Amino acid sequence: MDAELQDCRLCEWQCGVDRLAGEQGVCLLGEPQVALRTLHPAPPASYTVFMAGCNLRCLHCQNWDIAQWPEGRNRVDGHLAAGELAKEALKALASSLGRGIGADRIFFSGGEATCSLPFVEEVVWQARKLDPSVRINFDTNGFMTEESLRRVLSWTTSVTFDLRAVDDEVHRALTGAPAGPVLRNARMIAEQPEKLWEFRILVVPGVNDGQIEKLSWFIAGLGTELP
């Protein structure tokens, strides 16, 4: 994990900074930080691990205090041991509350979990040593390299993927980032439809209303059966 963080190119910004030496890329992260973790009923019901930091700066972000850490949140759970987090997640899924809400997977969200990809992979590996059948969901804004996406698709059970705009200028205005890599990665996921939990179209009234029909046609063009 250390080598990747010393020349970080996990997302499409490919900043190349040494995060362990205190250099900051767009996500502002050093070591991966868990913002919070909890059983969560939102589909798919899961034990959700919210990772701090994000490679976008969305104007409408509902999790801004996590995504813009350390600027937006005074406290996070911190840099946790992957093995302990894996045990904790499996215990929560097996608990009466976990079973009661139908939680059936570990769900990595944020922020943007891509910025913490090596840590996430270690948690997954540790969890599957204990329970090879455990399901995983990866929640993403899609602004990752092709290599990072291939890595995620190699071990995740499902992906939730946010789409905000087709037109580049609108996407840049909303997020600060170009649309091209996100649309490219959506096409890649559509080639493995069994991995897709859903594409989520984020509607910001008065801002991207004009993108909704374009996004719908974009998804339909990838495959009419995609959720």
mmCIF file of C-alpha atoms in Angstrom:
data_model
loop_
_atom_site.group_PDB
_atom_site.id
_atom_site.type_symbol
_atom_site.label_atom_id
_atom_site.label_comp_id
_atom_site.label_asym_id
_atom_site.label_seq_id
_atom_site.Cartn_x
_atom_site.Cartn_y
_atom_site.Cartn_z
ATOM 1 C CA MET A 1 0.000 0.000 0.000
ATOM 2 C CA ASP A 2 2.790 2.434 0.906
ATOM 3 C CA ALA A 3 4.343 2.413 -2.560
ATOM 4 C CA GLU A 4 1.069 3.444 -4.198
ATOM 5 C CA LEU A 5 0.562 6.299 -1.764
ATOM 6 C CA GLN A 6 4.101 7.558 -2.348
ATOM 7 C CA ASP A 7 3.319 8.140 -6.039
ATOM 8 C CA CYS A 8 -0.437 8.339 -5.996
ATOM 9 C CA ARG A 9 -2.142 7.695 -9.327
ATOM 10 C CA LEU A 10 -5.276 5.941 -8.108
ATOM 11 C CA CYS A 11 -7.751 8.369 -9.632
ATOM 12 C CA GLU A 12 -7.856 10.150 -12.962
ATOM 13 C CA TRP A 13 -6.068 13.234 -11.631
ATOM 14 C CA GLN A 14 -2.948 11.045 -11.292
ATOM 15 C CA CYS A 15 -1.374 13.669 -9.029
ATOM 16 C CA GLY A 16 1.779 11.607 -8.436
ATOM 17 C CA VAL A 17 2.241 13.083 -4.952
ATOM 18 C CA ASP A 18 3.882 11.363 -2.005
ATOM 19 C CA ARG A 19 0.953 11.299 0.386
ATOM 20 C CA LEU A 20 2.993 9.669 3.149
ATOM 21 C CA ALA A 21 5.466 12.560 3.064
ATOM 22 C CA GLY A 22 2.701 15.116 3.506
ATOM 23 C CA GLU A 23 2.299 16.109 -0.142
ATOM 24 C CA GLN A 24 -1.315 16.776 -1.044
ATOM 25 C CA GLY A 25 -3.167 15.970 -4.210
ATOM 26 C CA VAL A 26 -6.736 16.924 -5.012
ATOM 27 C CA CYS A 27 -8.158 14.579 -2.337
ATOM 28 C CA LEU A 28 -5.970 16.169 0.400
ATOM 29 C CA LEU A 29 -5.417 12.737 1.963
ATOM 30 C CA GLY A 30 -2.312 11.269 3.491
ATOM 31 C CA GLU A 31 -3.010 7.803 4.873
ATOM 32 C CA PRO A 32 -6.550 6.533 4.227
ATOM 33 C CA GLN A 33 -8.943 7.682 6.930
ATOM 34 C CA VAL A 34 -12.244 6.092 7.916
ATOM 35 C CA ALA A 35 -14.749 8.865 8.545
ATOM 36 C CA LEU A 36 -17.355 6.614 10.154
ATOM 37 C CA ARG A 37 -18.811 3.134 9.830
ATOM 38 C CA THR A 38 -22.246 1.831 10.636
ATOM 39 C CA LEU A 39 -24.997 -0.588 9.679
ATOM 40 C CA HIS A 40 -26.994 1.218 6.999
ATOM 41 C CA PRO A 41 -30.416 0.297 5.561
ATOM 42 C CA ALA A 42 -30.116 2.205 2.272
ATOM 43 C CA PRO A 43 -30.043 -0.226 -0.655
ATOM 44 C CA PRO A 44 -28.149 -2.416 -0.641
ATOM 45 C CA ALA A 45 -28.457 -2.789 3.143
ATOM 46 C CA SER A 46 -24.951 -3.178 4.466
ATOM 47 C CA TYR A 47 -22.236 -2.395 6.940
ATOM 48 C CA THR A 48 -21.144 0.867 5.356
ATOM 49 C CA VAL A 49 -17.632 2.221 5.712
ATOM 50 C CA PHE A 50 -17.470 5.911 4.801
ATOM 51 C CA MET A 51 -13.940 6.803 3.716
ATOM 52 C CA ALA A 52 -12.811 10.414 4.206
ATOM 53 C CA GLY A 53 -11.627 12.522 1.292
ATOM 54 C CA CYS A 54 -12.718 12.906 -2.312
ATOM 55 C CA ASN A 55 -11.207 13.701 -5.696
ATOM 56 C CA LEU A 56 -14.161 15.900 -6.692
ATOM 57 C CA ARG A 57 -15.483 19.125 -5.195
ATOM 58 C CA CYS A 58 -19.180 18.864 -5.929
ATOM 59 C CA LEU A 59 -21.261 21.961 -5.281
ATOM 60 C CA HIS A 60 -24.191 19.840 -4.095
ATOM 61 C CA CYS A 61 -22.386 17.222 -1.979
ATOM 62 C CA GLN A 62 -24.615 15.799 0.774
ATOM 63 C CA ASN A 63 -21.551 14.265 2.494
ATOM 64 C CA TRP A 64 -19.379 17.352 2.164
ATOM 65 C CA ASP A 65 -18.074 17.118 5.737
ATOM 66 C CA ILE A 66 -16.664 13.654 4.902
ATOM 67 C CA ALA A 67 -15.691 14.342 1.299
ATOM 68 C CA GLN A 68 -13.835 17.566 2.039
ATOM 69 C CA TRP A 69 -11.995 16.297 5.107
ATOM 70 C CA PRO A 70 -9.823 17.652 6.650
ATOM 71 C CA GLU A 71 -11.358 20.980 5.623
ATOM 72 C CA GLY A 72 -14.949 20.049 6.420
ATOM 73 C CA ARG A 73 -14.984 17.673 9.377
ATOM 74 C CA ASN A 74 -13.321 18.125 12.740
ATOM 75 C CA ARG A 75 -13.105 14.436 13.612
ATOM 76 C CA VAL A 76 -12.893 11.124 11.796
ATOM 77 C CA ASP A 77 -12.584 7.598 13.153
ATOM 78 C CA GLY A 78 -9.054 7.616 11.757
ATOM 79 C CA HIS A 79 -6.629 5.233 10.115
ATOM 80 C CA LEU A 80 -7.799 1.828 11.299
ATOM 81 C CA ALA A 81 -6.168 -1.587 11.065
ATOM 82 C CA ALA A 82 -7.662 -3.363 8.054
ATOM 83 C CA GLY A 83 -7.941 -6.694 9.848
ATOM 84 C CA GLU A 84 -9.805 -5.234 12.795
ATOM 85 C CA LEU A 85 -12.195 -3.353 10.528
ATOM 86 C CA ALA A 86 -12.883 -6.552 8.593
ATOM 87 C CA LYS A 87 -13.715 -8.443 11.811
ATOM 88 C CA GLU A 88 -15.916 -5.592 12.997
ATOM 89 C CA ALA A 89 -17.828 -5.508 9.713
ATOM 90 C CA LEU A 90 -18.478 -9.256 9.678
ATOM 91 C CA LYS A 91 -19.609 -9.173 13.312
ATOM 92 C CA ALA A 92 -22.034 -6.347 12.537
ATOM 93 C CA LEU A 93 -23.475 -8.180 9.522
ATOM 94 C CA ALA A 94 -24.045 -11.269 11.678
ATOM 95 C CA SER A 95 -25.671 -9.314 14.515
ATOM 96 C CA SER A 96 -29.407 -9.325 15.160
ATOM 97 C CA LEU A 97 -29.641 -5.724 13.912
ATOM 98 C CA GLY A 98 -27.656 -6.525 10.801
ATOM 99 C CA ARG A 99 -29.847 -9.507 9.997
ATOM 100 C CA GLY A 100 -32.936 -7.483 10.849
ATOM 101 C CA ILE A 101 -32.283 -4.851 8.210
ATOM 102 C CA GLY A 102 -31.152 -7.458 5.693
ATOM 103 C CA ALA A 103 -27.552 -6.225 5.581
ATOM 104 C CA ASP A 104 -25.632 -8.648 3.377
ATOM 105 C CA ARG A 105 -22.398 -6.892 2.370
ATOM 106 C CA ILE A 106 -19.650 -4.469 3.302
ATOM 107 C CA PHE A 107 -20.272 -1.189 1.480
ATOM 108 C CA PHE A 108 -17.406 1.234 0.846
ATOM 109 C CA SER A 109 -18.530 4.811 0.337
ATOM 110 C CA GLY A 110 -17.352 8.317 1.157
ATOM 111 C CA GLY A 111 -16.201 10.733 0.064
ATOM 112 C CA GLU A 112 -14.669 8.649 -2.671
ATOM 113 C CA ALA A 113 -13.317 5.241 -1.749
ATOM 114 C CA THR A 114 -11.001 5.185 -4.787
ATOM 115 C CA CYS A 115 -8.704 7.586 -2.944
ATOM 116 C CA SER A 116 -8.233 4.841 -0.328
ATOM 117 C CA LEU A 117 -8.242 1.887 -2.737
ATOM 118 C CA PRO A 118 -5.215 -0.034 -1.349
ATOM 119 C CA PHE A 119 -6.699 0.105 2.163
ATOM 120 C CA VAL A 120 -10.125 -0.955 0.908
ATOM 121 C CA GLU A 121 -8.556 -3.903 -0.902
ATOM 122 C CA GLU A 122 -6.760 -4.948 2.289
ATOM 123 C CA VAL A 123 -10.027 -4.865 4.262
ATOM 124 C CA VAL A 124 -11.712 -6.968 1.569
ATOM 125 C CA TRP A 125 -8.852 -9.466 1.579
ATOM 126 C CA GLN A 126 -8.916 -9.743 5.367
ATOM 127 C CA ALA A 127 -12.709 -10.141 5.416
ATOM 128 C CA ARG A 128 -12.642 -12.870 2.792
ATOM 129 C CA LYS A 129 -9.987 -14.767 4.709
ATOM 130 C CA LEU A 130 -12.574 -15.025 7.485
ATOM 131 C CA ASP A 131 -15.639 -15.412 5.261
ATOM 132 C CA PRO A 132 -14.911 -16.141 1.576
ATOM 133 C CA SER A 133 -18.562 -15.567 0.681
ATOM 134 C CA VAL A 134 -18.853 -12.021 2.054
ATOM 135 C CA ARG A 135 -20.287 -9.591 -0.462
ATOM 136 C CA ILE A 136 -18.792 -6.201 -1.207
ATOM 137 C CA ASN A 137 -20.291 -3.028 -2.673
ATOM 138 C CA PHE A 138 -18.145 -0.208 -4.034
ATOM 139 C CA ASP A 139 -19.752 3.216 -4.293
ATOM 140 C CA THR A 140 -18.031 5.613 -6.684
ATOM 141 C CA ASN A 141 -18.210 8.930 -8.494
ATOM 142 C CA GLY A 142 -16.474 7.173 -11.400
ATOM 143 C CA PHE A 143 -13.447 9.477 -11.591
ATOM 144 C CA MET A 144 -10.818 6.735 -11.360
ATOM 145 C CA THR A 145 -8.207 5.349 -13.712
ATOM 146 C CA GLU A 146 -9.061 2.385 -15.899
ATOM 147 C CA GLU A 147 -6.572 0.292 -13.924
ATOM 148 C CA SER A 148 -8.232 1.204 -10.609
ATOM 149 C CA LEU A 149 -11.636 0.273 -12.016
ATOM 150 C CA ARG A 150 -10.325 -3.067 -13.262
ATOM 151 C CA ARG A 151 -9.017 -3.731 -9.764
ATOM 152 C CA VAL A 152 -12.376 -2.924 -8.182
ATOM 153 C CA LEU A 153 -14.287 -5.079 -10.649
ATOM 154 C CA SER A 154 -11.981 -8.018 -9.919
ATOM 155 C CA TRP A 155 -13.218 -8.341 -6.319
ATOM 156 C CA THR A 156 -16.388 -6.335 -5.763
ATOM 157 C CA THR A 157 -19.813 -7.957 -5.810
ATOM 158 C CA SER A 158 -21.614 -4.805 -6.858
ATOM 159 C CA VAL A 159 -20.999 -1.179 -7.832
ATOM 160 C CA THR A 160 -23.133 1.900 -7.304
ATOM 161 C CA PHE A 161 -22.061 4.542 -9.791
ATOM 162 C CA ASP A 162 -23.050 8.217 -9.782
ATOM 163 C CA LEU A 163 -23.689 10.114 -13.012
ATOM 164 C CA ARG A 164 -24.136 13.879 -13.022
ATOM 165 C CA ALA A 165 -23.764 15.179 -16.557
ATOM 166 C CA VAL A 166 -22.893 14.166 -20.101
ATOM 167 C CA ASP A 167 -21.785 17.618 -21.222
ATOM 168 C CA ASP A 168 -18.259 18.349 -20.069
ATOM 169 C CA GLU A 169 -18.820 21.988 -19.183
ATOM 170 C CA VAL A 170 -21.752 21.108 -16.932
ATOM 171 C CA HIS A 171 -19.810 18.296 -15.249
ATOM 172 C CA ARG A 172 -16.869 20.614 -14.625
ATOM 173 C CA ALA A 173 -19.158 23.266 -13.170
ATOM 174 C CA LEU A 174 -20.769 20.749 -10.832
ATOM 175 C CA THR A 175 -17.694 18.776 -9.757
ATOM 176 C CA GLY A 176 -14.535 20.559 -10.859
ATOM 177 C CA ALA A 177 -13.592 17.567 -13.018
ATOM 178 C CA PRO A 178 -14.087 16.539 -16.667
ATOM 179 C CA ALA A 179 -16.876 14.176 -17.636
ATOM 180 C CA GLY A 180 -14.858 12.014 -20.035
ATOM 181 C CA PRO A 181 -13.271 9.573 -17.547
ATOM 182 C CA VAL A 182 -16.586 9.052 -15.749
ATOM 183 C CA LEU A 183 -18.435 8.230 -18.972
ATOM 184 C CA ARG A 184 -15.570 5.948 -20.084
ATOM 185 C CA ASN A 185 -15.742 4.046 -16.804
ATOM 186 C CA ALA A 186 -19.528 3.745 -17.008
ATOM 187 C CA ARG A 187 -19.040 2.048 -20.377
ATOM 188 C CA MET A 188 -16.506 -0.331 -18.837
ATOM 189 C CA ILE A 189 -18.901 -1.320 -16.056
ATOM 190 C CA ALA A 190 -21.681 -1.876 -18.582
ATOM 191 C CA GLU A 191 -19.506 -4.602 -20.118
ATOM 192 C CA GLN A 192 -19.913 -6.518 -16.841
ATOM 193 C CA PRO A 193 -23.583 -5.781 -16.070
ATOM 194 C CA GLU A 194 -23.687 -8.451 -13.354
ATOM 195 C CA LYS A 195 -21.407 -6.169 -11.292
ATOM 196 C CA LEU A 196 -23.703 -3.153 -11.458
ATOM 197 C CA TRP A 197 -26.089 -2.501 -8.586
ATOM 198 C CA GLU A 198 -27.266 0.726 -10.206
ATOM 199 C CA PHE A 199 -26.380 3.868 -12.062
ATOM 200 C CA ARG A 200 -27.593 6.798 -9.973
ATOM 201 C CA ILE A 201 -28.474 10.012 -11.745
ATOM 202 C CA LEU A 202 -28.040 12.904 -9.370
ATOM 203 C CA VAL A 203 -30.591 15.651 -10.011
ATOM 204 C CA VAL A 204 -29.694 19.170 -8.899
ATOM 205 C CA PRO A 205 -32.782 21.291 -9.694
ATOM 206 C CA GLY A 206 -31.960 24.363 -11.703
ATOM 207 C CA VAL A 207 -28.433 23.170 -12.382
ATOM 208 C CA ASN A 208 -28.349 19.906 -14.303
ATOM 209 C CA ASP A 209 -32.008 19.438 -15.223
ATOM 210 C CA GLY A 210 -31.047 19.649 -18.879
ATOM 211 C CA GLN A 211 -28.690 16.694 -18.478
ATOM 212 C CA ILE A 212 -31.237 14.155 -17.270
ATOM 213 C CA GLU A 213 -32.585 13.156 -20.672
ATOM 214 C CA LYS A 214 -29.048 13.016 -22.083
ATOM 215 C CA LEU A 215 -27.924 10.782 -19.221
ATOM 216 C CA SER A 216 -30.946 8.529 -19.689
ATOM 217 C CA TRP A 217 -30.135 8.108 -23.378
ATOM 218 C CA PHE A 218 -26.484 7.502 -22.490
ATOM 219 C CA ILE A 219 -27.427 4.658 -20.126
ATOM 220 C CA ALA A 220 -29.939 3.237 -22.612
ATOM 221 C CA GLY A 221 -27.165 3.210 -25.195
ATOM 222 C CA LEU A 222 -25.021 1.083 -22.879
ATOM 223 C CA GLY A 223 -27.770 -1.526 -22.515
ATOM 224 C CA THR A 224 -31.486 -1.294 -21.994
ATOM 225 C CA GLU A 225 -31.424 -3.803 -19.116
ATOM 226 C CA LEU A 226 -28.927 -1.920 -16.955
ATOM 227 C CA PRO A 227 -30.329 -0.807 -13.584
#
